[in-house]
Coordinates of C-alpha atoms and ligand atoms in Angstrom, one line a residue:
X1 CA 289.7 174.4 238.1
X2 CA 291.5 175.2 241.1
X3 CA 291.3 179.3 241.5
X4 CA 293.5 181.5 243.0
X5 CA 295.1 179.0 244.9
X6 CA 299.1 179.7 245.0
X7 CA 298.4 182.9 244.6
X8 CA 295.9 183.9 247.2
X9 CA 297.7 181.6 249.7
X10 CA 301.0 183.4 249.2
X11 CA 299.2 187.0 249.9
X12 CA 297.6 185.3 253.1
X13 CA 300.9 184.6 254.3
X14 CA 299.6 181.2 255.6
X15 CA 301.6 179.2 257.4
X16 CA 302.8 175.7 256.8
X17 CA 300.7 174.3 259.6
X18 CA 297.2 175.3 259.5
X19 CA 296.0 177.8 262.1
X20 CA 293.8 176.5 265.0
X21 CA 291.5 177.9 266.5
X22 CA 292.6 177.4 269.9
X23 CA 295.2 180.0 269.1
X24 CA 295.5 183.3 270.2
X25 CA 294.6 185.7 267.2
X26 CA 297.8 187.8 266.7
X27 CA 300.1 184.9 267.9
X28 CA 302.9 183.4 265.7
X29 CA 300.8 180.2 266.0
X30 CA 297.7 182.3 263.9
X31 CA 297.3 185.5 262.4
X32 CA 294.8 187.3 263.7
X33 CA 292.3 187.3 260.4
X34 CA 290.9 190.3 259.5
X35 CA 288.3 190.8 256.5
X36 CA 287.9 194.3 255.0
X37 CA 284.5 194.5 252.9
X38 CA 285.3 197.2 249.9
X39 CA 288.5 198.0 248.4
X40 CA 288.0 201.8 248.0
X41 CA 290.2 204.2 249.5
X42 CA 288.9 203.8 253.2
X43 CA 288.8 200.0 252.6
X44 CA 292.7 199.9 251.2
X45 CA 293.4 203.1 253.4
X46 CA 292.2 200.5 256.9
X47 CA 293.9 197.6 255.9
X48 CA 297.1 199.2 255.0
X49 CA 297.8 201.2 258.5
X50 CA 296.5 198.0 260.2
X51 CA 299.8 196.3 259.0
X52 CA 302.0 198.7 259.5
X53 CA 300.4 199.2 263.1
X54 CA 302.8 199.5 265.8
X55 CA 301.9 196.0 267.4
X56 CA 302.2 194.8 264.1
X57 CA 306.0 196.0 264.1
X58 CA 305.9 194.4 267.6
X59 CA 305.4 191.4 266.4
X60 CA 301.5 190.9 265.7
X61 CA 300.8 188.8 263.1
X62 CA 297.8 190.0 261.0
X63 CA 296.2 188.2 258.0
X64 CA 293.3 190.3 255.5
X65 CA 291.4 189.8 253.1
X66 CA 289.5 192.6 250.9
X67 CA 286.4 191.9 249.6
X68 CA 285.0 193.9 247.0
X69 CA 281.3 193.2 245.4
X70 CA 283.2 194.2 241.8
X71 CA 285.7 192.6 239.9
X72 CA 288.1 195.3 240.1
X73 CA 289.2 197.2 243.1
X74 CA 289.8 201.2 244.2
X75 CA 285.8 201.6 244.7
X76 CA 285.2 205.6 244.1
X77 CA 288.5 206.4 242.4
X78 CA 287.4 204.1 239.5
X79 CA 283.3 204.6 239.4
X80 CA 283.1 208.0 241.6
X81 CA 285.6 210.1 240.4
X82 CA 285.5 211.5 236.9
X83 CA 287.3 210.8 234.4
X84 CA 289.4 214.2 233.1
X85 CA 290.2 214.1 236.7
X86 CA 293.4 212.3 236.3
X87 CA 295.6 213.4 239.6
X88 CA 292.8 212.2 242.0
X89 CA 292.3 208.6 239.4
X90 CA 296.7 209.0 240.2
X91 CA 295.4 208.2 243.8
X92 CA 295.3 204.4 242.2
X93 CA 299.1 204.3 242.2
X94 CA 299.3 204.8 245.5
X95 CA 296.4 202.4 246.7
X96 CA 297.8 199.4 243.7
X97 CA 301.0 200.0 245.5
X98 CA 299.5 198.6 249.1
X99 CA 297.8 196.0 247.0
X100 CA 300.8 195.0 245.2
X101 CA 302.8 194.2 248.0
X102 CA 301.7 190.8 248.3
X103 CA 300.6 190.6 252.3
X104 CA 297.0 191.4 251.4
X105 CA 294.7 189.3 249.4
X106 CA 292.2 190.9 247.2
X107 CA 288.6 189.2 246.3
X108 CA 286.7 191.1 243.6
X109 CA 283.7 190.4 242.7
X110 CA 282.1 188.8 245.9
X111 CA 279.1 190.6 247.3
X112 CA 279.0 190.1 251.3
X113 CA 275.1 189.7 251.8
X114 CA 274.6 187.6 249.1
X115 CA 277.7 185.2 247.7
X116 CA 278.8 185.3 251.7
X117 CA 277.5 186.3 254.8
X118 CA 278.0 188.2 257.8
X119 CA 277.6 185.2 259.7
X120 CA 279.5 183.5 257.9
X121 CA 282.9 185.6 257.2
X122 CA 282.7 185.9 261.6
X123 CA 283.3 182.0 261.5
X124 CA 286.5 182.8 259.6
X125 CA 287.6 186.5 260.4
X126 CA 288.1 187.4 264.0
X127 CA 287.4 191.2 262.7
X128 CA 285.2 192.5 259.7
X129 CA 285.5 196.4 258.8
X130 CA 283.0 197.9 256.6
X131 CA 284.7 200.4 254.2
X132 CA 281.8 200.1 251.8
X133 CA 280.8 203.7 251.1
X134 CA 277.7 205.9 250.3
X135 CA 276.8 205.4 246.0
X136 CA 273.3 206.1 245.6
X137 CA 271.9 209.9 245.7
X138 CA 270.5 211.5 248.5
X139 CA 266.6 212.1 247.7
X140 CA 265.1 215.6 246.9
X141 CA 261.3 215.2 247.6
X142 CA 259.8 217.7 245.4
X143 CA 256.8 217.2 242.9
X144 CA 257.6 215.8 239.6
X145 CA 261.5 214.1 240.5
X146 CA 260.2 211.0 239.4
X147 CA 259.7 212.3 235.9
X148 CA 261.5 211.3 232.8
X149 CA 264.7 213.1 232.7
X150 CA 264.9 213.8 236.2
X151 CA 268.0 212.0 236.8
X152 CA 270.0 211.2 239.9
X153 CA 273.7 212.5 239.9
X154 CA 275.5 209.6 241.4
X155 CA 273.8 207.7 238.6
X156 CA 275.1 209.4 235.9
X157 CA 278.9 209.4 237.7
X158 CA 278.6 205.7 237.9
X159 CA 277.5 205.4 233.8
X160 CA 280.1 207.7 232.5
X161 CA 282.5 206.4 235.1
X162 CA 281.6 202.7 233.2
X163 CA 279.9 200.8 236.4
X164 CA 279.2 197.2 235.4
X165 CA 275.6 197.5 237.3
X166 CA 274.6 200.8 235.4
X167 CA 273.0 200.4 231.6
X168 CA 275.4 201.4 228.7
X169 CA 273.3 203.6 227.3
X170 CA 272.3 207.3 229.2
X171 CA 269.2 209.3 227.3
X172 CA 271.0 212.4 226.8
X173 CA 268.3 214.3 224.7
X174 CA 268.1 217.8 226.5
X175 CA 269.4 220.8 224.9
X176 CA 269.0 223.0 228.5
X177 CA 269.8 221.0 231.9
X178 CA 269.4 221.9 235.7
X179 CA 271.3 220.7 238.1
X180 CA 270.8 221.0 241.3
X181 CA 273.6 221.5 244.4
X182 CA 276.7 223.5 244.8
X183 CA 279.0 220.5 245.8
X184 CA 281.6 218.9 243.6
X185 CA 279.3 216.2 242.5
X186 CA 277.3 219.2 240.9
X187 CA 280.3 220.5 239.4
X188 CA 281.8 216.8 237.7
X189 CA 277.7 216.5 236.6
X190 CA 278.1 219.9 235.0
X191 CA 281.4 219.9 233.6
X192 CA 281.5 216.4 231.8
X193 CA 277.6 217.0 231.2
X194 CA 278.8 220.7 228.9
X195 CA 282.2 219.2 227.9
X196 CA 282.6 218.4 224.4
X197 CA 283.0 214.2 223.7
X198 CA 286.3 214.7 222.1
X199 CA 287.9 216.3 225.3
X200 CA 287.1 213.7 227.1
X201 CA 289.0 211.4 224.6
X202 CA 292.2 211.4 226.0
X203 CA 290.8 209.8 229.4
X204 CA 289.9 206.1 230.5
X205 CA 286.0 206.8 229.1
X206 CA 284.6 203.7 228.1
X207 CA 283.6 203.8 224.1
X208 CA 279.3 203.7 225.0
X209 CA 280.0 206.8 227.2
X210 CA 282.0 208.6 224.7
X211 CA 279.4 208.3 221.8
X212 CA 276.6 209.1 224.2
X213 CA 278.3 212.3 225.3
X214 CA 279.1 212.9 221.3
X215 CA 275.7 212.3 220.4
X216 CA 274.1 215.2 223.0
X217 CA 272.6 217.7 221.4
X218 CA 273.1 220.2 224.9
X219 CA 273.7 223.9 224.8
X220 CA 273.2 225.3 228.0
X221 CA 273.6 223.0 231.2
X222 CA 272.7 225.6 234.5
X223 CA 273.7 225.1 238.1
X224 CA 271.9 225.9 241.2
X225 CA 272.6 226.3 244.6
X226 CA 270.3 227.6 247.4
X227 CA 272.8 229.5 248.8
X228 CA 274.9 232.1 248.1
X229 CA 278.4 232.4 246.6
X230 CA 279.9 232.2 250.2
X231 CA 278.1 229.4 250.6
X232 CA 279.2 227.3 248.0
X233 CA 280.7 223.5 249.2
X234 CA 282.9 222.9 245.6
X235 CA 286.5 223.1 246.6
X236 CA 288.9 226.4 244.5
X237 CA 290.8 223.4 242.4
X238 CA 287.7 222.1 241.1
X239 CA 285.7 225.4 240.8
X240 CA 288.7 227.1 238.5
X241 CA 288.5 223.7 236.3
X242 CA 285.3 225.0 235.0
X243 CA 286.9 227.5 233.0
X244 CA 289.0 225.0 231.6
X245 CA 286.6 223.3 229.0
X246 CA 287.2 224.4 225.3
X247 CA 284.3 226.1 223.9
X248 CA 282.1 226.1 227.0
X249 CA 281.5 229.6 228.5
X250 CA 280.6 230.2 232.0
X251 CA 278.0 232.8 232.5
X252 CA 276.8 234.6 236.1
X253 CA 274.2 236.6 237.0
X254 CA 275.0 239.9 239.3
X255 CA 271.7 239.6 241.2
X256 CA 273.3 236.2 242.9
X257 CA 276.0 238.0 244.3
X258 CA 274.8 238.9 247.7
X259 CA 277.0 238.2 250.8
X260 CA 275.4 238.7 254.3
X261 CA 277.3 239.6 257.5
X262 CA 278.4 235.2 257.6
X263 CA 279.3 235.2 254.1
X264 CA 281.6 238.7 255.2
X265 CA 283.2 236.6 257.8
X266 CA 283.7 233.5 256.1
X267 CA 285.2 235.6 253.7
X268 CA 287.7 237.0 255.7
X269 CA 288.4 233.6 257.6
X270 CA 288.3 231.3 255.6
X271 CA 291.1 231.2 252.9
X272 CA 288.9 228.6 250.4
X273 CA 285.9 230.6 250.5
X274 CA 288.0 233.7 249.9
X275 CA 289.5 231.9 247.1
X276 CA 286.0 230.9 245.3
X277 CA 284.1 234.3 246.2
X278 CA 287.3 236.1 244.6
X279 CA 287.0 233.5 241.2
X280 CA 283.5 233.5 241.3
X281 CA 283.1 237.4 241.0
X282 CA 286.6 237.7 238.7
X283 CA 284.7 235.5 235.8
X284 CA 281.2 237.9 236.7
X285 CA 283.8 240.8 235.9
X286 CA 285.2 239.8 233.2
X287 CA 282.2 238.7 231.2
X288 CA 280.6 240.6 228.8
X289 CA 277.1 242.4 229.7
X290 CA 275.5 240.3 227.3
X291 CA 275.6 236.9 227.8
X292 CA 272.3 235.6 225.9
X293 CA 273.5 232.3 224.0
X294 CA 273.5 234.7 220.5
X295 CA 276.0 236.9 221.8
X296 CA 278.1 234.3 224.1
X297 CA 281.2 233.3 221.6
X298 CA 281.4 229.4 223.0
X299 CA 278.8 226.8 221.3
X300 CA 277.9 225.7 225.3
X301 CA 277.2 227.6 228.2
X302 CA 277.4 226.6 232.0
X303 CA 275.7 228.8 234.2
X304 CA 276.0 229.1 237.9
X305 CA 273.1 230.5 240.0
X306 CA 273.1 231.1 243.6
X307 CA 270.5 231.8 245.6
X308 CA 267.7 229.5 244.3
X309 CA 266.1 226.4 246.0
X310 CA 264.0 223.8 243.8
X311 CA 259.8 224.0 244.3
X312 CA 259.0 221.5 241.9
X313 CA 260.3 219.9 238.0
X314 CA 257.5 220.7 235.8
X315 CA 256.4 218.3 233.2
X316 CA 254.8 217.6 230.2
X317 CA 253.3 214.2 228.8
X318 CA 255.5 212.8 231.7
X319 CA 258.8 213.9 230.7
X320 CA 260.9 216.6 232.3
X321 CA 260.3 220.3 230.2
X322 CA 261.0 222.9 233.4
X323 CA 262.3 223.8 236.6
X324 CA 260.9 225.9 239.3
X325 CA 262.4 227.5 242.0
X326 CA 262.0 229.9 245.0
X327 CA 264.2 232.9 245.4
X328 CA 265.9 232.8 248.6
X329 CA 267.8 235.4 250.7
X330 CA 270.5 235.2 253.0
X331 CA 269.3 235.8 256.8
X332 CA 272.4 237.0 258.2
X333 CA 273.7 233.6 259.8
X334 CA 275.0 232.2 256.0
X335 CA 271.5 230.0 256.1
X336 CA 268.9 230.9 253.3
X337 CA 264.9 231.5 253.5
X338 CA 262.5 232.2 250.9
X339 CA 261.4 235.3 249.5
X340 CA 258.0 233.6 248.1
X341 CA 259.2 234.9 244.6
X342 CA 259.4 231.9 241.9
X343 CA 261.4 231.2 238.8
X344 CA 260.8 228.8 236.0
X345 CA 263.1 227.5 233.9
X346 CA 262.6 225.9 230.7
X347 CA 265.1 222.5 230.7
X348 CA 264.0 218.8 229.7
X349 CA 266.5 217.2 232.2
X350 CA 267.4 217.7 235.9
X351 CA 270.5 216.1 237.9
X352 CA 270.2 216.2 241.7
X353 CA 273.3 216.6 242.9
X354 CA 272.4 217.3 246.7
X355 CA 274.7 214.5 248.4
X356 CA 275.4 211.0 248.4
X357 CA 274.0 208.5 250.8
X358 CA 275.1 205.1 252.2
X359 CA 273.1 202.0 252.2
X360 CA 273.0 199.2 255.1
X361 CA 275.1 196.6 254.1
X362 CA 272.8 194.3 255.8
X363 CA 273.2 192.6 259.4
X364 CA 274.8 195.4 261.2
X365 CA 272.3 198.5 262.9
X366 CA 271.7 201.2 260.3
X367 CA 271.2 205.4 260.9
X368 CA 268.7 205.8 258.3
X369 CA 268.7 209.6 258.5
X370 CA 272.4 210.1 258.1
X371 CA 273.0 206.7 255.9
X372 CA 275.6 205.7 257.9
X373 CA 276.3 202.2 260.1
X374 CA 275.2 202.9 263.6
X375 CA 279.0 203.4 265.2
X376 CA 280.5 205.0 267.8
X377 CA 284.5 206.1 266.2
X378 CA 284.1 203.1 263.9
X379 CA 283.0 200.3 266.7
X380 CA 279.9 199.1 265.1
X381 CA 276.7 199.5 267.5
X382 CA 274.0 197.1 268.2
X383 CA 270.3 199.1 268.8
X384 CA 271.1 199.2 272.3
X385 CA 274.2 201.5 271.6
X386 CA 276.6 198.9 272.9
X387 CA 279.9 198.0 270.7
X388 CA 279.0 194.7 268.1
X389 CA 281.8 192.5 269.0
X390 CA 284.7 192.6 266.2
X391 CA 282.6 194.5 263.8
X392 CA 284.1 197.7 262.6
X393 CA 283.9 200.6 259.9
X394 CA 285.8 203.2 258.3
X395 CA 285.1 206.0 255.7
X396 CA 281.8 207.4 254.1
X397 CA 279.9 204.5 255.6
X398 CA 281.1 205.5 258.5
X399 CA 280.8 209.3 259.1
X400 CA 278.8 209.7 256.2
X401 CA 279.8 211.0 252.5
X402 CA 281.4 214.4 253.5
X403 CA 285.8 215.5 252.7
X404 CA 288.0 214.7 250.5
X405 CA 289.8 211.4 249.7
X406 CA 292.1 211.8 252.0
X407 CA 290.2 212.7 254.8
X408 CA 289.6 208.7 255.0
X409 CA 292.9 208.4 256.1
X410 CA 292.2 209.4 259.4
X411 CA 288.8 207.5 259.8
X412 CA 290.6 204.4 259.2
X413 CA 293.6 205.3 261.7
X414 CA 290.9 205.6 264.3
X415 CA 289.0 202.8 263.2
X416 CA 291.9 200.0 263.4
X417 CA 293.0 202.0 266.9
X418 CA 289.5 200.6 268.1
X419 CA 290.5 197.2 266.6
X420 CA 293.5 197.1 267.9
X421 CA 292.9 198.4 271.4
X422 CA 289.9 195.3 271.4
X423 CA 292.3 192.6 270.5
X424 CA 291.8 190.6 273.8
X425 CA 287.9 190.6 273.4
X426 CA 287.7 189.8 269.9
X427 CA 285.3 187.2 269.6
X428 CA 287.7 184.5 267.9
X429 CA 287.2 183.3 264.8
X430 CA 285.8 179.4 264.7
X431 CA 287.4 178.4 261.6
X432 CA 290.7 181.2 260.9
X433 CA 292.4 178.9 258.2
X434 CA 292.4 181.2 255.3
X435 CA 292.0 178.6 252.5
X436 CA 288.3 177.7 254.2
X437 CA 287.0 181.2 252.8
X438 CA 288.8 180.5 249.5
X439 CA 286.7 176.7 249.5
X440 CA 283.5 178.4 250.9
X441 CA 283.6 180.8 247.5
X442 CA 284.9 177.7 245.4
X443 CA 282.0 175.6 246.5
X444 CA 279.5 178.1 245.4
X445 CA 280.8 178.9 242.4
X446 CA 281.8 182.5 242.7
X447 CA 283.7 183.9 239.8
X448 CA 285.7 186.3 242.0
X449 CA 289.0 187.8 240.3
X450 CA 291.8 187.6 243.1
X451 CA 294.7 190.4 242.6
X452 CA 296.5 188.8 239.6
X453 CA 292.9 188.4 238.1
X454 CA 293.0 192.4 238.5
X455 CA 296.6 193.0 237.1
X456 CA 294.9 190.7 233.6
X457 CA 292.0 192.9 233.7
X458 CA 294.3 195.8 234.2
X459 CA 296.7 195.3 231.5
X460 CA 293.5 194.4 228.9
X461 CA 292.3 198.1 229.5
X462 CA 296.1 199.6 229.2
X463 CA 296.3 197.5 225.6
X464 CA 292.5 198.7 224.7
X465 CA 294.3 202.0 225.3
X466 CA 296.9 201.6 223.1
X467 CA 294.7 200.1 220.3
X468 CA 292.4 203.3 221.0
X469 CA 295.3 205.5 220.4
X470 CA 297.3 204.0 217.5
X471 CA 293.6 204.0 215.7
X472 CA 292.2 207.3 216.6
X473 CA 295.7 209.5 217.3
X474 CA 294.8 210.7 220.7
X475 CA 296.9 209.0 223.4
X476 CA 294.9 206.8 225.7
X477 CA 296.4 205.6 229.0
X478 CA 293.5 203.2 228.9
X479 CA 289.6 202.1 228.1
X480 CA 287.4 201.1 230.8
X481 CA 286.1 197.3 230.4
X482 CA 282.2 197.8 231.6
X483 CA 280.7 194.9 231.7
X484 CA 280.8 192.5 234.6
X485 CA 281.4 189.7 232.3
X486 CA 284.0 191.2 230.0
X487 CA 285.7 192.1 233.2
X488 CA 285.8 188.4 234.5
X489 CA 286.9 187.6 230.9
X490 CA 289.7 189.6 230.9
X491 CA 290.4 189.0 234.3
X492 CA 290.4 184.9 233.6
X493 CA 293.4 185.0 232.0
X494 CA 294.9 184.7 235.4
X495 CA 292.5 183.6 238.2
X496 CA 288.9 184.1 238.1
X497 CA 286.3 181.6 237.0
X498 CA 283.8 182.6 234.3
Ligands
LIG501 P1 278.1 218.1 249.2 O1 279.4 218.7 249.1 O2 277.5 217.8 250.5 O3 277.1 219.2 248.4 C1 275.7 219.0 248.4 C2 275.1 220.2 247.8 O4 273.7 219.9 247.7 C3 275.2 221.5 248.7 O5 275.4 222.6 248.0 C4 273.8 221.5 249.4 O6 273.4 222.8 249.8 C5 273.0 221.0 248.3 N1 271.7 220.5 248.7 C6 271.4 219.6 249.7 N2 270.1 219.5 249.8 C7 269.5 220.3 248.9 C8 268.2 220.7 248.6 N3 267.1 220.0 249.2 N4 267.9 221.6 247.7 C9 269.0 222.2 247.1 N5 270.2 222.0 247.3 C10 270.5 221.0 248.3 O7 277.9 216.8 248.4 P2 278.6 216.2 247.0 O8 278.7 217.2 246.0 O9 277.8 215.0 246.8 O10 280.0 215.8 247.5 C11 280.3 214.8 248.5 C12 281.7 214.8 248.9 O11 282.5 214.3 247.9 C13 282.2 216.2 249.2 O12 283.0 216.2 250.3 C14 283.0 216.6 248.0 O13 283.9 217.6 248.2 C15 283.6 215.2 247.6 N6 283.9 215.2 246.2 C16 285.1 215.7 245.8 C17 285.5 215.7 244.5 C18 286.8 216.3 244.1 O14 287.6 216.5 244.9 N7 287.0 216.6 242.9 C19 284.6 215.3 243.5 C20 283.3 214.9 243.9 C21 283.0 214.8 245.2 P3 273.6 223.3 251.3 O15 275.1 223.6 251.4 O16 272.8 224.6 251.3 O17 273.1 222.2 252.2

C-alpha cells in the first residue's frame, strides 16, 4: 500500500523536478529541508515562525517535516496538560491551525533513535531541531521513594492524560496522599487526584481513567512545599482553581504562614505573589477553626502545607504507609533551612511532584545535571563547546522544563534566528528529495500516521464523544483513544499502515 503519498507530497511542496543536491538549500531549485523532531508546542511553535521568517517572505524556500514518536501530535497539550484544563488543551486550535495549513508535513508515530536516525535524517534534512521536551520526573533521593505507592507525578499526568506507553490501569488504593512540590504539576496531581470522577466527565478523560478515579477510595490528598507561602511556584489562575472542585475542601494551617524579610518584598514586588499570598491567607481566614475531616462539611479535603521538606517515605511490608518531614524556617533571603524538628504523616501513597526533566534524545551532547541538550541559544554543542553543524533545539529540551506554554514562543524565535543566520554553513543535505524519507520509513515498515491519518484519529475521538454523551447525558467534546494500536486503527482510515 502506498502511504501517505499525495498527501504528504502536497504538504512538502515538492517540486515537479526532484531537488538535487548540488543546489543551494533555500534556492527555488531546492527547499532548504528542515526536520523538526516533536510536534509539541515548541516543536509546532519553531517550525511555524521558520516559515513565516522574513527571508522566507524574501523569497527562501523552506521544506519541514515534523516528527513525532506518537501517532498524534501537540506533545504536552494532549499528555501533559490536564484534562479539566480546557483553555490551555484550546492551545490545540491554534497549533492544528499551523498544521492544517498544508506547507508542513506531519509524521506521527516515528521515533528518531530507533525507526530513523540522526545520521540518517542529516542525509535528507540540511537542519534538524529538537523540540522534544522534558516527560519523566525529576528524582527526589530520599529513603524509601522506591516503595509501592511512591509514585512519580509526571507518570500519573501521562496515565490520566491517556499516554499510549503508560499502563491503563493506575493503583489508586490510598485513602490519605502526599504530594510533594509547590509547582503546578503538584497542583494538577492534587486537584484531579481529590476531584470527584464525575467532574471530570465532561472532559476528553479516557473511560480506564475515569473508572480508576471513580473507584478511589481517597479522602484527604495533602500538599507540601518546603518553602513558604511567598515561595510558592503555582501561578494565581491555577492556585484559585483549587477552590473550584465540588465537595473538596481546602484546609491551611496558621503555623505555615510565616513570611521573612524576601517573602515581605516579593510581596510588595511582585504582583503574582501578592496575588497567591493574598488567596492563600483569604481561604486560612475564611475557614472554620476546626478543620478535622469530622467537622470539615466536604467528603475530600486538600491540604496545603508550607514549610516542610521530605526526610524519608516510611514503609510497611514494602508499601508506602507514611511520610516524614523536617520543619524548615525561612532564613531571611526567601531560601529555607531546617529546624531539626520532624513530622510524620500517616498516607499510603506519595507523588513527587518536584520538576520535570528532559532525556538525551540520543546522538547529540547531553547536560545531565540540568536535562537539557548541551546548547548555546539553541545551537546544539559538541563536548568541546563548539556549534554541531545544522543541529538545533527549542523549548524544554532546550532551557530546561521551566514557564508557561507560551514562553516557548520565544525559544523557538531565537532558535530559527540561529538557523537562519547559519544558512551559508549548513552542512547540505546528501539526499534533500523529500519522498526519500517517506521510502526510508516505507521500507521499514513504520506505521506512521501523516496529518490526514491525525484528522481520522481526530474525528474517531470527536464521535466517541458524541456516543459518550448521547449515552451518559453529559456533553463530551471527545474521548481520548489510548492505545498505540487503536490510535493507528483509527488513524488508518486515512493514511497509516497498521
Ligand atoms: P516547578 O514549577 O519547578 O516546581 C517544582 C516544585 O518542586 C517547587 O515547589 C520546588 O521547590 C519543589 N522541589 C524541588 N525539589 C524539591 C525537593 N527536593 N524537595 C521538596 N520540594 C522540591 O515544576 P513543575 O510543577 O513540574 O512545573 C514545570 C513547569 O510547567 C512550570 O513552569 C509550571 O508553571 C508549568 N506548568 C504549568 C501548568 C499550567 O499552566 N496550568 C501546569 C503544569 C505545569 P523550590 O521552589 O523550593 O525549589
Amino acid at each position: 500500500m502506498s502511504m501517505k503519498t499525495s498527501e504528504n507530497e502536497k504538504r512538502a511542496g515538492s517540486p515537479a523536478a526532484k531537488p538535487t543536491a548540488e543546489a543551494a538549500p533555500g534556492s527555488t531549485e531546492r527547499p532548504l529541508r528542515v526536520a523538526v523532531i516533536g510536534s509539541g508546542p515548541a516543536g509546532v511553535y519553531a517550525a511555524d515562525i521558520l516559515t513565516k521568517s522574513e527571508e522566507v517572505r524574501n523569497g527562501l524556500q523552506v521544506s519541514i517535516d515534523l516528527f513525532d514518536r506518537y501517532p498524534a501530535p501537540y506533545g504536552l497539550i494532549r499528555y501533559g496538560v490536564a484534562p479539566d484544563h480546557p483553555r490551555i488543551k484550546g492551545i490545540v486550535n491554534a497549533l492544528h491551525k499551523v498544521l492544517d495549513r498544508g506547507d508542513i508535513r506531519f509524521f506521527g508515530n516515528v521515533n528518531v533513535g530507533t525507526d530513523i536516525t540522526l545520521a540518517e535524517l542529516k542525509t535528507y534534512y540540511d537542519a534538524v531541531i529538537f523540540a522534544t521536551g522534558a516527560v519523566n520526573d525529576a528524582d527526589l533521593n530520599i529513603p524509601g521513594i522506591e516503595l509501592e505507592g511512591s509514585f512519580g507525578g509526571a507518570d500519573f499526568v501521562s496515565w490520566y492524560d491517556g499516554h499510549p506507553d503508560v499502563p491503563r490501569e493506575w493503583p489508586l488504593e490510598a485513602k490519605e496522599i502526599a504530594v510533594i512540590g509547590n509547582g503546578n504539576v503538584a497542583l494538577d496531581v492534587a486537584r484531579m487526584l481529590s476531584k470527584h470522577a464525575d467532574d471530570l466527565l465532561v472532559t476528553e478523560i479516557p473511560d480506564n481513567v475515569y473508572r480508576g478515579l471513580k473507584s478511589s477510595p481517597v479522602t484527604d490528598v495533602h500538599i507540601f512545599g518546603r518553602r513558604g507561602p511567598a515561595q510558592v511556584k503555582f501561578t494565581p489562575l491555577e492556585l484559585r482553581e483549587l477552590s473550584h472542585s465540588k465537595d473538596v475542601d481546602i484546609v491551611l494551617y496558621p503555623e505555615d504562614f510565616v513570611f521573612d524579610a524576601a517573602s515581605d518584598e516579593a510581596i510588595r514586588t511582585n504582583n503574582q505573589v501578592r496575588t497567591m499570598v493574598n488567596t492563600l491567607t483569604n481561604w486560612l481566614v475564611e475557614q472554620d477553626d476546626d478543620v478535622t475531616p469530622a467537622r470539615t462539611p466536604a467528603s475530600r479535603r486538600l491540604h496545603l502545607h508550607f514549610l516542610h521538606s521530605p526526610v524519608e517515605i516510611t514503609g510497611t511490608d514494602g508499601k508506602v504507609s507514611g511520610i516524614k518531614f523536617e520543619l524548615t524556617e525561612l532564613d531571611g533571603t526567601g531560601r529555607a533551612r531546617g529546624t531539626g524538628e520532624m513530622v510524620h504523616y500517616p498516607v499510603q501513597a506519595v507523588y513527587r511532584s518536584v520538576g520535570y526533566f528532559g532525556s538525551a534524545p540520543g546522538d547529540v551532547e547531553f547536560d545531565h545535571q540540568r536535562g537539557v541538550v548541551l546548547n548555546d541559544g539553541g545551537r546544539v554543542l559538541a563536548a568541546d563547546g563548539t556549534p554541531v553543524p545544522g543541529i538545533y533545539a527549542t523549548g524544554w529540551i532546550k532551557r530546561g522544563p521551566v514557564g508557561l506554554i507560551g514562553h516557548t514562543k520565544g525559544d523557538a524565535l531565537e532558535t530559527v534566528t540561529y538557523l537562519l543566520q547559519d544558512l551559508a554553513q549548513l552542512p547540505a543535505a546528501a539526499n534533500p528529495d523529500p519522498d526519500a524519507v517517506v521510502g526510508l520509513l516505507a521500507s521499514r515498515g513504520i506505521h506512521y500516521t501523516g496529518w490526514e491519518g491525525w484528522l481520522e484519529l481526530d474525528s474517531h475521538e470527536r464521535v466517541l464523544g458524541a456516543a459518550a454523551s448521547a449515552h451518559g447525558g453529559v456533553q463530551r467534546e471527545r474521548v481520548k483513544v489510548v492505545s498505540r494500536t487503536d490510535m493507528l486503527t483509527a488513524a488508518r482510515g486515512a493514511n497509516a499502515r497498521v
